[in-house]
Amino acid sequence: MKKRRYTYYVVWQGFQTGVFADSLDFFLATKGYHAAKFKGFNSMIEAEKAYSMGYRVYFEHTQNLLRFVGP
C-alpha cells in the first residue's frame, strides 16, 4: 500500500504558523513543539481555506460534514 503524501501543510499552532508547500519548512515549524496543530492537504486552495477558518472551526466543520455523510 502506497503511503499518503501531502503537498501542502497547514500549521495552526507551532514554532511558525501558516500554509507550507515545503515539507522541510513544515517539519521545522512543528518538530519538538508540544501539542502542535497541523494537517496535510493535496491542494493549496483547501489548505488556505482551512488555515483561514482556524483550527477549531475547521475541525468542527469537517465533523459536521461527516455526521451527514456518516456510516
PDB file of N, CA, C and O in Angstrom:
ATOM      1  N   MET A   1       0.842  -1.178   0.000  1.00  0.00           N
ATOM      2  CA  MET A   1       0.000   0.000   0.000  1.00  0.00           C
ATOM      3  C   MET A   1       0.888   1.242   0.000  1.00  0.00           C
ATOM      4  O   MET A   1       1.820   1.351   0.784  1.00  0.00           O
ATOM      5  N   LYS A   2       0.567   2.189  -0.875  1.00  0.00           N
ATOM      6  CA  LYS A   2       1.364   3.398  -1.005  1.00  0.00           C
ATOM      7  C   LYS A   2       1.056   4.363   0.146  1.00  0.00           C
ATOM      8  O   LYS A   2      -0.098   4.578   0.510  1.00  0.00           O
ATOM      9  N   LYS A   3       2.109   4.928   0.714  1.00  0.00           N
ATOM     10  CA  LYS A   3       1.959   5.872   1.816  1.00  0.00           C
ATOM     11  C   LYS A   3       1.421   7.195   1.275  1.00  0.00           C
ATOM     12  O   LYS A   3       1.876   7.695   0.253  1.00  0.00           O
ATOM     13  N   ARG A   4       0.441   7.743   1.943  1.00  0.00           N
ATOM     14  CA  ARG A   4      -0.160   9.002   1.516  1.00  0.00           C
ATOM     15  C   ARG A   4       0.796  10.148   1.802  1.00  0.00           C
ATOM     16  O   ARG A   4       1.316  10.294   2.899  1.00  0.00           O
ATOM     17  N   ARG A   5       1.017  10.981   0.814  1.00  0.00           N
ATOM     18  CA  ARG A   5       1.916  12.119   0.967  1.00  0.00           C
ATOM     19  C   ARG A   5       1.193  13.381   0.517  1.00  0.00           C
ATOM     20  O   ARG A   5       0.595  13.407  -0.550  1.00  0.00           O
ATOM     21  N   TYR A   6       1.243  14.389   1.340  1.00  0.00           N
ATOM     22  CA  TYR A   6       0.571  15.645   1.032  1.00  0.00           C
ATOM     23  C   TYR A   6       1.533  16.630   0.401  1.00  0.00           C
ATOM     24  O   TYR A   6       2.742  16.573   0.597  1.00  0.00           O
ATOM     25  N   THR A   7       0.956  17.575  -0.321  1.00  0.00           N
ATOM     26  CA  THR A   7       1.750  18.608  -0.987  1.00  0.00           C
ATOM     27  C   THR A   7       1.812  19.882  -0.166  1.00  0.00           C
ATOM     28  O   THR A   7       2.798  20.600  -0.189  1.00  0.00           O
ATOM     29  N   TYR A   8       0.741  20.166   0.569  1.00  0.00           N
ATOM     30  CA  TYR A   8       0.647  21.389   1.365  1.00  0.00           C
ATOM     31  C   TYR A   8       0.311  21.035   2.808  1.00  0.00           C
ATOM     32  O   TYR A   8      -0.424  20.082   3.059  1.00  0.00           O
ATOM     33  N   TYR A   9       0.832  21.825   3.712  1.00  0.00           N
ATOM     34  CA  TYR A   9       0.612  21.583   5.135  1.00  0.00           C
ATOM     35  C   TYR A   9       0.162  22.873   5.805  1.00  0.00           C
ATOM     36  O   TYR A   9       0.717  23.936   5.550  1.00  0.00           O
ATOM     37  N   VAL A  10      -0.848  22.750   6.663  1.00  0.00           N
ATOM     38  CA  VAL A  10      -1.310  23.891   7.453  1.00  0.00           C
ATOM     39  C   VAL A  10      -0.844  23.678   8.886  1.00  0.00           C
ATOM     40  O   VAL A  10      -1.028  22.604   9.450  1.00  0.00           O
ATOM     41  N   VAL A  11      -0.235  24.701   9.452  1.00  0.00           N
ATOM     42  CA  VAL A  11       0.173  24.668  10.855  1.00  0.00           C
ATOM     43  C   VAL A  11      -0.572  25.791  11.561  1.00  0.00           C
ATOM     44  O   VAL A  11      -0.366  26.966  11.261  1.00  0.00           O
ATOM     45  N   TRP A  12      -1.487  25.405  12.439  1.00  0.00           N
ATOM     46  CA  TRP A  12      -2.234  26.377  13.215  1.00  0.00           C
ATOM     47  C   TRP A  12      -1.493  26.735  14.491  1.00  0.00           C
ATOM     48  O   TRP A  12      -1.629  27.840  14.990  1.00  0.00           O
ATOM     49  N   GLN A  13      -0.759  25.773  15.049  1.00  0.00           N
ATOM     50  CA  GLN A  13      -0.010  26.014  16.282  1.00  0.00           C
ATOM     51  C   GLN A  13       1.324  25.310  16.159  1.00  0.00           C
ATOM     52  O   GLN A  13       1.383  24.092  15.984  1.00  0.00           O
ATOM     53  N   GLY A  14       2.393  26.071  16.240  1.00  0.00           N
ATOM     54  CA  GLY A  14       3.737  25.532  16.120  1.00  0.00           C
ATOM     55  C   GLY A  14       4.744  26.659  16.300  1.00  0.00           C
ATOM     56  O   GLY A  14       4.378  27.770  16.681  1.00  0.00           O
ATOM     57  N   PHE A  15       6.009  26.387  15.992  1.00  0.00           N
ATOM     58  CA  PHE A  15       7.029  27.437  16.097  1.00  0.00           C
ATOM     59  C   PHE A  15       6.757  28.538  15.077  1.00  0.00           C
ATOM     60  O   PHE A  15       7.099  29.694  15.288  1.00  0.00           O
ATOM     61  N   GLN A  16       6.168  28.163  13.959  1.00  0.00           N
ATOM     62  CA  GLN A  16       5.776  29.094  12.911  1.00  0.00           C
ATOM     63  C   GLN A  16       4.438  28.594  12.368  1.00  0.00           C
ATOM     64  O   GLN A  16       4.241  27.387  12.234  1.00  0.00           O
ATOM     65  N   THR A  17       3.506  29.495  12.091  1.00  0.00           N
ATOM     66  CA  THR A  17       2.196  29.087  11.590  1.00  0.00           C
ATOM     67  C   THR A  17       2.002  29.533  10.154  1.00  0.00           C
ATOM     68  O   THR A  17       2.694  30.431   9.672  1.00  0.00           O
ATOM     69  N   GLY A  18       1.056  28.878   9.472  1.00  0.00           N
ATOM     70  CA  GLY A  18       0.742  29.248   8.099  1.00  0.00           C
ATOM     71  C   GLY A  18       0.568  28.026   7.224  1.00  0.00           C
ATOM     72  O   GLY A  18       0.425  26.904   7.700  1.00  0.00           O
ATOM     73  N   VAL A  19       0.593  28.266   5.909  1.00  0.00           N
ATOM     74  CA  VAL A  19       0.482  27.207   4.910  1.00  0.00           C
ATOM     75  C   VAL A  19       1.870  26.984   4.332  1.00  0.00           C
ATOM     76  O   VAL A  19       2.527  27.930   3.900  1.00  0.00           O
ATOM     77  N   PHE A  20       2.308  25.739   4.326  1.00  0.00           N
ATOM     78  CA  PHE A  20       3.648  25.388   3.863  1.00  0.00           C
ATOM     79  C   PHE A  20       3.572  24.469   2.646  1.00  0.00           C
ATOM     80  O   PHE A  20       2.832  23.497   2.651  1.00  0.00           O
ATOM     81  N   ALA A  21       4.334  24.799   1.618  1.00  0.00           N
ATOM     82  CA  ALA A  21       4.413  23.952   0.431  1.00  0.00           C
ATOM     83  C   ALA A  21       5.688  23.114   0.467  1.00  0.00           C
ATOM     84  O   ALA A  21       5.840  22.193  -0.327  1.00  0.00           O
ATOM     85  N   ASP A  22       6.564  23.430   1.388  1.00  0.00           N
ATOM     86  CA  ASP A  22       7.833  22.705   1.510  1.00  0.00           C
ATOM     87  C   ASP A  22       7.797  21.851   2.777  1.00  0.00           C
ATOM     88  O   ASP A  22       7.570  22.366   3.874  1.00  0.00           O
ATOM     89  N   SER A  23       8.010  20.557   2.625  1.00  0.00           N
ATOM     90  CA  SER A  23       7.916  19.660   3.778  1.00  0.00           C
ATOM     91  C   SER A  23       8.999  19.925   4.819  1.00  0.00           C
ATOM     92  O   SER A  23       8.780  19.707   6.004  1.00  0.00           O
ATOM     93  N   LEU A  24      10.153  20.427   4.410  1.00  0.00           N
ATOM     94  CA  LEU A  24      11.207  20.748   5.378  1.00  0.00           C
ATOM     95  C   LEU A  24      10.774  21.925   6.255  1.00  0.00           C
ATOM     96  O   LEU A  24      10.950  21.889   7.477  1.00  0.00           O
ATOM     97  N   ASP A  25      10.195  22.950   5.658  1.00  0.00           N
ATOM     98  CA  ASP A  25       9.694  24.089   6.439  1.00  0.00           C
ATOM     99  C   ASP A  25       8.605  23.643   7.410  1.00  0.00           C
ATOM    100  O   ASP A  25       8.560  24.079   8.559  1.00  0.00           O
ATOM    101  N   PHE A  26       7.721  22.772   6.934  1.00  0.00           N
ATOM    102  CA  PHE A  26       6.666  22.226   7.787  1.00  0.00           C
ATOM    103  C   PHE A  26       7.280  21.463   8.960  1.00  0.00           C
ATOM    104  O   PHE A  26       6.877  21.640  10.103  1.00  0.00           O
ATOM    105  N   PHE A  27       8.259  20.629   8.666  1.00  0.00           N
ATOM    106  CA  PHE A  27       8.930  19.837   9.697  1.00  0.00           C
ATOM    107  C   PHE A  27       9.561  20.748  10.749  1.00  0.00           C
ATOM    108  O   PHE A  27       9.405  20.534  11.951  1.00  0.00           O
ATOM    109  N   LEU A  28      10.253  21.788  10.307  1.00  0.00           N
ATOM    110  CA  LEU A  28      10.904  22.708  11.239  1.00  0.00           C
ATOM    111  C   LEU A  28       9.898  23.510  12.058  1.00  0.00           C
ATOM    112  O   LEU A  28      10.175  23.881  13.200  1.00  0.00           O
ATOM    113  N   ALA A  29       8.728  23.763  11.506  1.00  0.00           N
ATOM    114  CA  ALA A  29       7.698  24.527  12.215  1.00  0.00           C
ATOM    115  C   ALA A  29       7.019  23.705  13.308  1.00  0.00           C
ATOM    116  O   ALA A  29       6.452  24.270  14.249  1.00  0.00           O
ATOM    117  N   THR A  30       7.063  22.368  13.199  1.00  0.00           N
ATOM    118  CA  THR A  30       6.322  21.529  14.147  1.00  0.00           C
ATOM    119  C   THR A  30       7.191  20.609  14.996  1.00  0.00           C
ATOM    120  O   THR A  30       6.787  20.235  16.091  1.00  0.00           O
ATOM    121  N   LYS A  31       8.336  20.226  14.529  1.00  0.00           N
ATOM    122  CA  LYS A  31       9.186  19.256  15.237  1.00  0.00           C
ATOM    123  C   LYS A  31       9.572  19.786  16.614  1.00  0.00           C
ATOM    124  O   LYS A  31      10.150  20.860  16.750  1.00  0.00           O
ATOM    125  N   GLY A  32       9.208  19.042  17.645  1.00  0.00           N
ATOM    126  CA  GLY A  32       9.567  19.414  19.008  1.00  0.00           C
ATOM    127  C   GLY A  32       8.620  20.394  19.661  1.00  0.00           C
ATOM    128  O   GLY A  32       8.806  20.768  20.812  1.00  0.00           O
ATOM    129  N   TYR A  33       7.598  20.826  18.947  1.00  0.00           N
ATOM    130  CA  TYR A  33       6.626  21.747  19.523  1.00  0.00           C
ATOM    131  C   TYR A  33       5.531  20.921  20.192  1.00  0.00           C
ATOM    132  O   TYR A  33       4.817  20.175  19.534  1.00  0.00           O
ATOM    133  N   HIS A  34       5.416  21.056  21.505  1.00  0.00           N
ATOM    134  CA  HIS A  34       4.433  20.284  22.257  1.00  0.00           C
ATOM    135  C   HIS A  34       3.026  20.697  21.838  1.00  0.00           C
ATOM    136  O   HIS A  34       2.692  21.875  21.831  1.00  0.00           O
ATOM    137  N   ALA A  35       2.208  19.741  21.471  1.00  0.00           N
ATOM    138  CA  ALA A  35       0.805  19.941  21.075  1.00  0.00           C
ATOM    139  C   ALA A  35       0.662  20.793  19.812  1.00  0.00           C
ATOM    140  O   ALA A  35      -0.239  21.625  19.711  1.00  0.00           O
ATOM    141  N   ALA A  36       1.542  20.578  18.852  1.00  0.00           N
ATOM    142  CA  ALA A  36       1.418  21.272  17.566  1.00  0.00           C
ATOM    143  C   ALA A  36       0.115  20.855  16.900  1.00  0.00           C
ATOM    144  O   ALA A  36      -0.323  19.712  17.012  1.00  0.00           O
ATOM    145  N   LYS A  37      -0.514  21.785  16.194  1.00  0.00           N
ATOM    146  CA  LYS A  37      -1.767  21.509  15.495  1.00  0.00           C
ATOM    147  C   LYS A  37      -1.535  21.733  14.012  1.00  0.00           C
ATOM    148  O   LYS A  37      -1.237  22.854  13.588  1.00  0.00           O
ATOM    149  N   PHE A  38      -1.685  20.655  13.238  1.00  0.00           N
ATOM    150  CA  PHE A  38      -1.400  20.732  11.805  1.00  0.00           C
ATOM    151  C   PHE A  38      -2.166  19.668  11.051  1.00  0.00           C
ATOM    152  O   PHE A  38      -2.697  18.732  11.632  1.00  0.00           O
ATOM    153  N   LYS A  39      -2.235  19.850   9.723  1.00  0.00           N
ATOM    154  CA  LYS A  39      -2.895  18.874   8.848  1.00  0.00           C
ATOM    155  C   LYS A  39      -2.352  19.053   7.442  1.00  0.00           C
ATOM    156  O   LYS A  39      -2.039  20.154   7.023  1.00  0.00           O
ATOM    157  N   GLY A  40      -2.268  17.946   6.697  1.00  0.00           N
ATOM    158  CA  GLY A  40      -1.810  17.965   5.323  1.00  0.00           C
ATOM    159  C   GLY A  40      -2.966  18.025   4.341  1.00  0.00           C
ATOM    160  O   GLY A  40      -4.053  17.509   4.609  1.00  0.00           O
ATOM    161  N   PHE A  41      -2.724  18.659   3.202  1.00  0.00           N
ATOM    162  CA  PHE A  41      -3.733  18.812   2.155  1.00  0.00           C
ATOM    163  C   PHE A  41      -3.107  18.548   0.795  1.00  0.00           C
ATOM    164  O   PHE A  41      -1.901  18.681   0.612  1.00  0.00           O
ATOM    165  N   ASN A  42      -3.962  18.228  -0.177  1.00  0.00           N
ATOM    166  CA  ASN A  42      -3.487  17.978  -1.534  1.00  0.00           C
ATOM    167  C   ASN A  42      -3.584  19.194  -2.440  1.00  0.00           C
ATOM    168  O   ASN A  42      -3.030  19.185  -3.532  1.00  0.00           O
ATOM    169  N   SER A  43      -4.286  20.248  -2.003  1.00  0.00           N
ATOM    170  CA  SER A  43      -4.365  21.457  -2.824  1.00  0.00           C
ATOM    171  C   SER A  43      -4.135  22.697  -1.973  1.00  0.00           C
ATOM    172  O   SER A  43      -4.493  22.732  -0.790  1.00  0.00           O
ATOM    173  N   MET A  44      -3.573  23.714  -2.610  1.00  0.00           N
ATOM    174  CA  MET A  44      -3.289  24.978  -1.932  1.00  0.00           C
ATOM    175  C   MET A  44      -4.592  25.673  -1.538  1.00  0.00           C
ATOM    176  O   MET A  44      -4.688  26.252  -0.456  1.00  0.00           O
ATOM    177  N   ILE A  45      -5.610  25.565  -2.370  1.00  0.00           N
ATOM    178  CA  ILE A  45      -6.895  26.211  -2.073  1.00  0.00           C
ATOM    179  C   ILE A  45      -7.512  25.626  -0.809  1.00  0.00           C
ATOM    180  O   ILE A  45      -7.965  26.367   0.070  1.00  0.00           O
ATOM    181  N   GLU A  46      -7.524  24.310  -0.694  1.00  0.00           N
ATOM    182  CA  GLU A  46      -8.044  23.651   0.517  1.00  0.00           C
ATOM    183  C   GLU A  46      -7.253  24.080   1.749  1.00  0.00           C
ATOM    184  O   GLU A  46      -7.821  24.355   2.803  1.00  0.00           O
ATOM    185  N   ALA A  47      -5.924  24.103   1.621  1.00  0.00           N
ATOM    186  CA  ALA A  47      -5.058  24.448   2.745  1.00  0.00           C
ATOM    187  C   ALA A  47      -5.290  25.884   3.200  1.00  0.00           C
ATOM    188  O   ALA A  47      -5.410  26.148   4.402  1.00  0.00           O
ATOM    189  N   GLU A  48      -5.360  26.816   2.263  1.00  0.00           N
ATOM    190  CA  GLU A  48      -5.569  28.221   2.624  1.00  0.00           C
ATOM    191  C   GLU A  48      -6.940  28.430   3.267  1.00  0.00           C
ATOM    192  O   GLU A  48      -7.077  29.199   4.213  1.00  0.00           O
ATOM    193  N   LYS A  49      -7.954  27.730   2.756  1.00  0.00           N
ATOM    194  CA  LYS A  49      -9.294  27.839   3.334  1.00  0.00           C
ATOM    195  C   LYS A  49      -9.297  27.318   4.771  1.00  0.00           C
ATOM    196  O   LYS A  49      -9.854  27.946   5.666  1.00  0.00           O
ATOM    197  N   ALA A  50      -8.670  26.158   4.989  1.00  0.00           N
ATOM    198  CA  ALA A  50      -8.608  25.576   6.335  1.00  0.00           C
ATOM    199  C   ALA A  50      -7.860  26.494   7.295  1.00  0.00           C
ATOM    200  O   ALA A  50      -8.284  26.694   8.434  1.00  0.00           O
ATOM    201  N   TYR A  51      -6.760  27.069   6.841  1.00  0.00           N
ATOM    202  CA  TYR A  51      -5.972  27.956   7.700  1.00  0.00           C
ATOM    203  C   TYR A  51      -6.777  29.199   8.076  1.00  0.00           C
ATOM    204  O   TYR A  51      -6.786  29.616   9.234  1.00  0.00           O
ATOM    205  N   SER A  52      -7.501  29.762   7.101  1.00  0.00           N
ATOM    206  CA  SER A  52      -8.267  30.976   7.377  1.00  0.00           C
ATOM    207  C   SER A  52      -9.449  30.703   8.309  1.00  0.00           C
ATOM    208  O   SER A  52      -9.879  31.589   9.043  1.00  0.00           O
ATOM    209  N   MET A  53      -9.988  29.475   8.289  1.00  0.00           N
ATOM    210  CA  MET A  53     -11.095  29.116   9.176  1.00  0.00           C
ATOM    211  C   MET A  53     -10.634  28.992  10.630  1.00  0.00           C
ATOM    212  O   MET A  53     -11.417  29.210  11.546  1.00  0.00           O
ATOM    213  N   GLY A  54      -9.401  28.621  10.831  1.00  0.00           N
ATOM    214  CA  GLY A  54      -8.896  28.379  12.180  1.00  0.00           C
ATOM    215  C   GLY A  54      -9.051  26.909  12.532  1.00  0.00           C
ATOM    216  O   GLY A  54      -9.901  26.206  11.980  1.00  0.00           O
ATOM    217  N   TYR A  55      -8.227  26.441  13.437  1.00  0.00           N
ATOM    218  CA  TYR A  55      -8.177  25.022  13.796  1.00  0.00           C
ATOM    219  C   TYR A  55      -9.520  24.497  14.294  1.00  0.00           C
ATOM    220  O   TYR A  55     -10.048  23.531  13.773  1.00  0.00           O
ATOM    221  N   ARG A  56     -10.070  25.147  15.284  1.00  0.00           N
ATOM    222  CA  ARG A  56     -11.307  24.647  15.905  1.00  0.00           C
ATOM    223  C   ARG A  56     -12.484  24.657  14.928  1.00  0.00           C
ATOM    224  O   ARG A  56     -13.209  23.679  14.810  1.00  0.00           O
ATOM    225  N   VAL A  57     -12.665  25.769  14.223  1.00  0.00           N
ATOM    226  CA  VAL A  57     -13.776  25.885  13.282  1.00  0.00           C
ATOM    227  C   VAL A  57     -13.620  24.870  12.155  1.00  0.00           C
ATOM    228  O   VAL A  57     -14.591  24.228  11.759  1.00  0.00           O
ATOM    229  N   TYR A  58     -12.399  24.696  11.645  1.00  0.00           N
ATOM    230  CA  TYR A  58     -12.175  23.735  10.560  1.00  0.00           C
ATOM    231  C   TYR A  58     -12.585  22.327  10.980  1.00  0.00           C
ATOM    232  O   TYR A  58     -13.312  21.650  10.261  1.00  0.00           O
ATOM    233  N   PHE A  59     -12.143  21.883  12.150  1.00  0.00           N
ATOM    234  CA  PHE A  59     -12.450  20.519  12.571  1.00  0.00           C
ATOM    235  C   PHE A  59     -13.909  20.349  12.987  1.00  0.00           C
ATOM    236  O   PHE A  59     -14.490  19.283  12.785  1.00  0.00           O
ATOM    237  N   GLU A  60     -14.534  21.386  13.530  1.00  0.00           N
ATOM    238  CA  GLU A  60     -15.967  21.307  13.804  1.00  0.00           C
ATOM    239  C   GLU A  60     -16.743  21.186  12.501  1.00  0.00           C
ATOM    240  O   GLU A  60     -17.693  20.411  12.392  1.00  0.00           O
ATOM    241  N   HIS A  61     -16.326  21.939  11.500  1.00  0.00           N
ATOM    242  CA  HIS A  61     -16.968  21.918  10.184  1.00  0.00           C
ATOM    243  C   HIS A  61     -16.835  20.531   9.541  1.00  0.00           C
ATOM    244  O   HIS A  61     -17.815  19.992   9.045  1.00  0.00           O
ATOM    245  N   THR A  62     -15.651  19.944   9.568  1.00  0.00           N
ATOM    246  CA  THR A  62     -15.462  18.632   8.948  1.00  0.00           C
ATOM    247  C   THR A  62     -16.206  17.549   9.722  1.00  0.00           C
ATOM    248  O   THR A  62     -16.731  16.618   9.118  1.00  0.00           O
ATOM    249  N   GLN A  63     -16.303  17.665  11.037  1.00  0.00           N
ATOM    250  CA  GLN A  63     -17.057  16.688  11.821  1.00  0.00           C
ATOM    251  C   GLN A  63     -18.547  16.758  11.480  1.00  0.00           C
ATOM    252  O   GLN A  63     -19.215  15.738  11.381  1.00  0.00           O
ATOM    253  N   ASN A  64     -19.062  17.971  11.285  1.00  0.00           N
ATOM    254  CA  ASN A  64     -20.469  18.123  10.909  1.00  0.00           C
ATOM    255  C   ASN A  64     -20.737  17.524   9.538  1.00  0.00           C
ATOM    256  O   ASN A  64     -21.772  16.910   9.318  1.00  0.00           O
ATOM    257  N   LEU A  65     -19.815  17.693   8.605  1.00  0.00           N
ATOM    258  CA  LEU A  65     -19.976  17.099   7.279  1.00  0.00           C
ATOM    259  C   LEU A  65     -19.974  15.585   7.365  1.00  0.00           C
ATOM    260  O   LEU A  65     -20.766  14.918   6.707  1.00  0.00           O
ATOM    261  N   LEU A  66     -19.092  15.033   8.181  1.00  0.00           N
ATOM    262  CA  LEU A  66     -19.022  13.586   8.330  1.00  0.00           C
ATOM    263  C   LEU A  66     -20.292  13.032   8.966  1.00  0.00           C
ATOM    264  O   LEU A  66     -20.710  11.916   8.660  1.00  0.00           O
ATOM    265  N   ARG A  67     -20.894  13.800   9.834  1.00  0.00           N
ATOM    266  CA  ARG A  67     -22.114  13.370  10.504  1.00  0.00           C
ATOM    267  C   ARG A  67     -23.244  13.167   9.482  1.00  0.00           C
ATOM    268  O   ARG A  67     -24.035  12.244   9.580  1.00  0.00           O
ATOM    269  N   PHE A  68     -23.310  14.043   8.449  1.00  0.00           N
ATOM    270  CA  PHE A  68     -24.348  13.914   7.441  1.00  0.00           C
ATOM    271  C   PHE A  68     -24.040  12.810   6.440  1.00  0.00           C
ATOM    272  O   PHE A  68     -24.936  12.166   5.939  1.00  0.00           O
ATOM    273  N   VAL A  69     -22.757  12.603   6.141  1.00  0.00           N
ATOM    274  CA  VAL A  69     -22.370  11.563   5.203  1.00  0.00           C
ATOM    275  C   VAL A  69     -22.354  10.226   5.916  1.00  0.00           C
ATOM    276  O   VAL A  69     -22.858   9.235   5.396  1.00  0.00           O
ATOM    277  N   GLY A  70     -21.790  10.230   7.120  1.00  0.00           N
ATOM    278  CA  GLY A  70     -21.716   9.119   8.050  1.00  0.00           C
ATOM    279  C   GLY A  70     -21.796   7.692   7.531  1.00  0.00           C
ATOM    280  O   GLY A  70     -22.137   7.474   6.392  1.00  0.00           O
ATOM    281  N   PRO A  71     -21.507   6.755   8.410  1.00  0.00           N
ATOM    282  CA  PRO A  71     -21.547   5.334   8.037  1.00  0.00           C
ATOM    283  C   PRO A  71     -22.958   4.791   7.962  1.00  0.00           C
ATOM    284  O   PRO A  71     -23.897   5.282   8.429  1.00  0.00           O
TER     285      PRO A  71
END
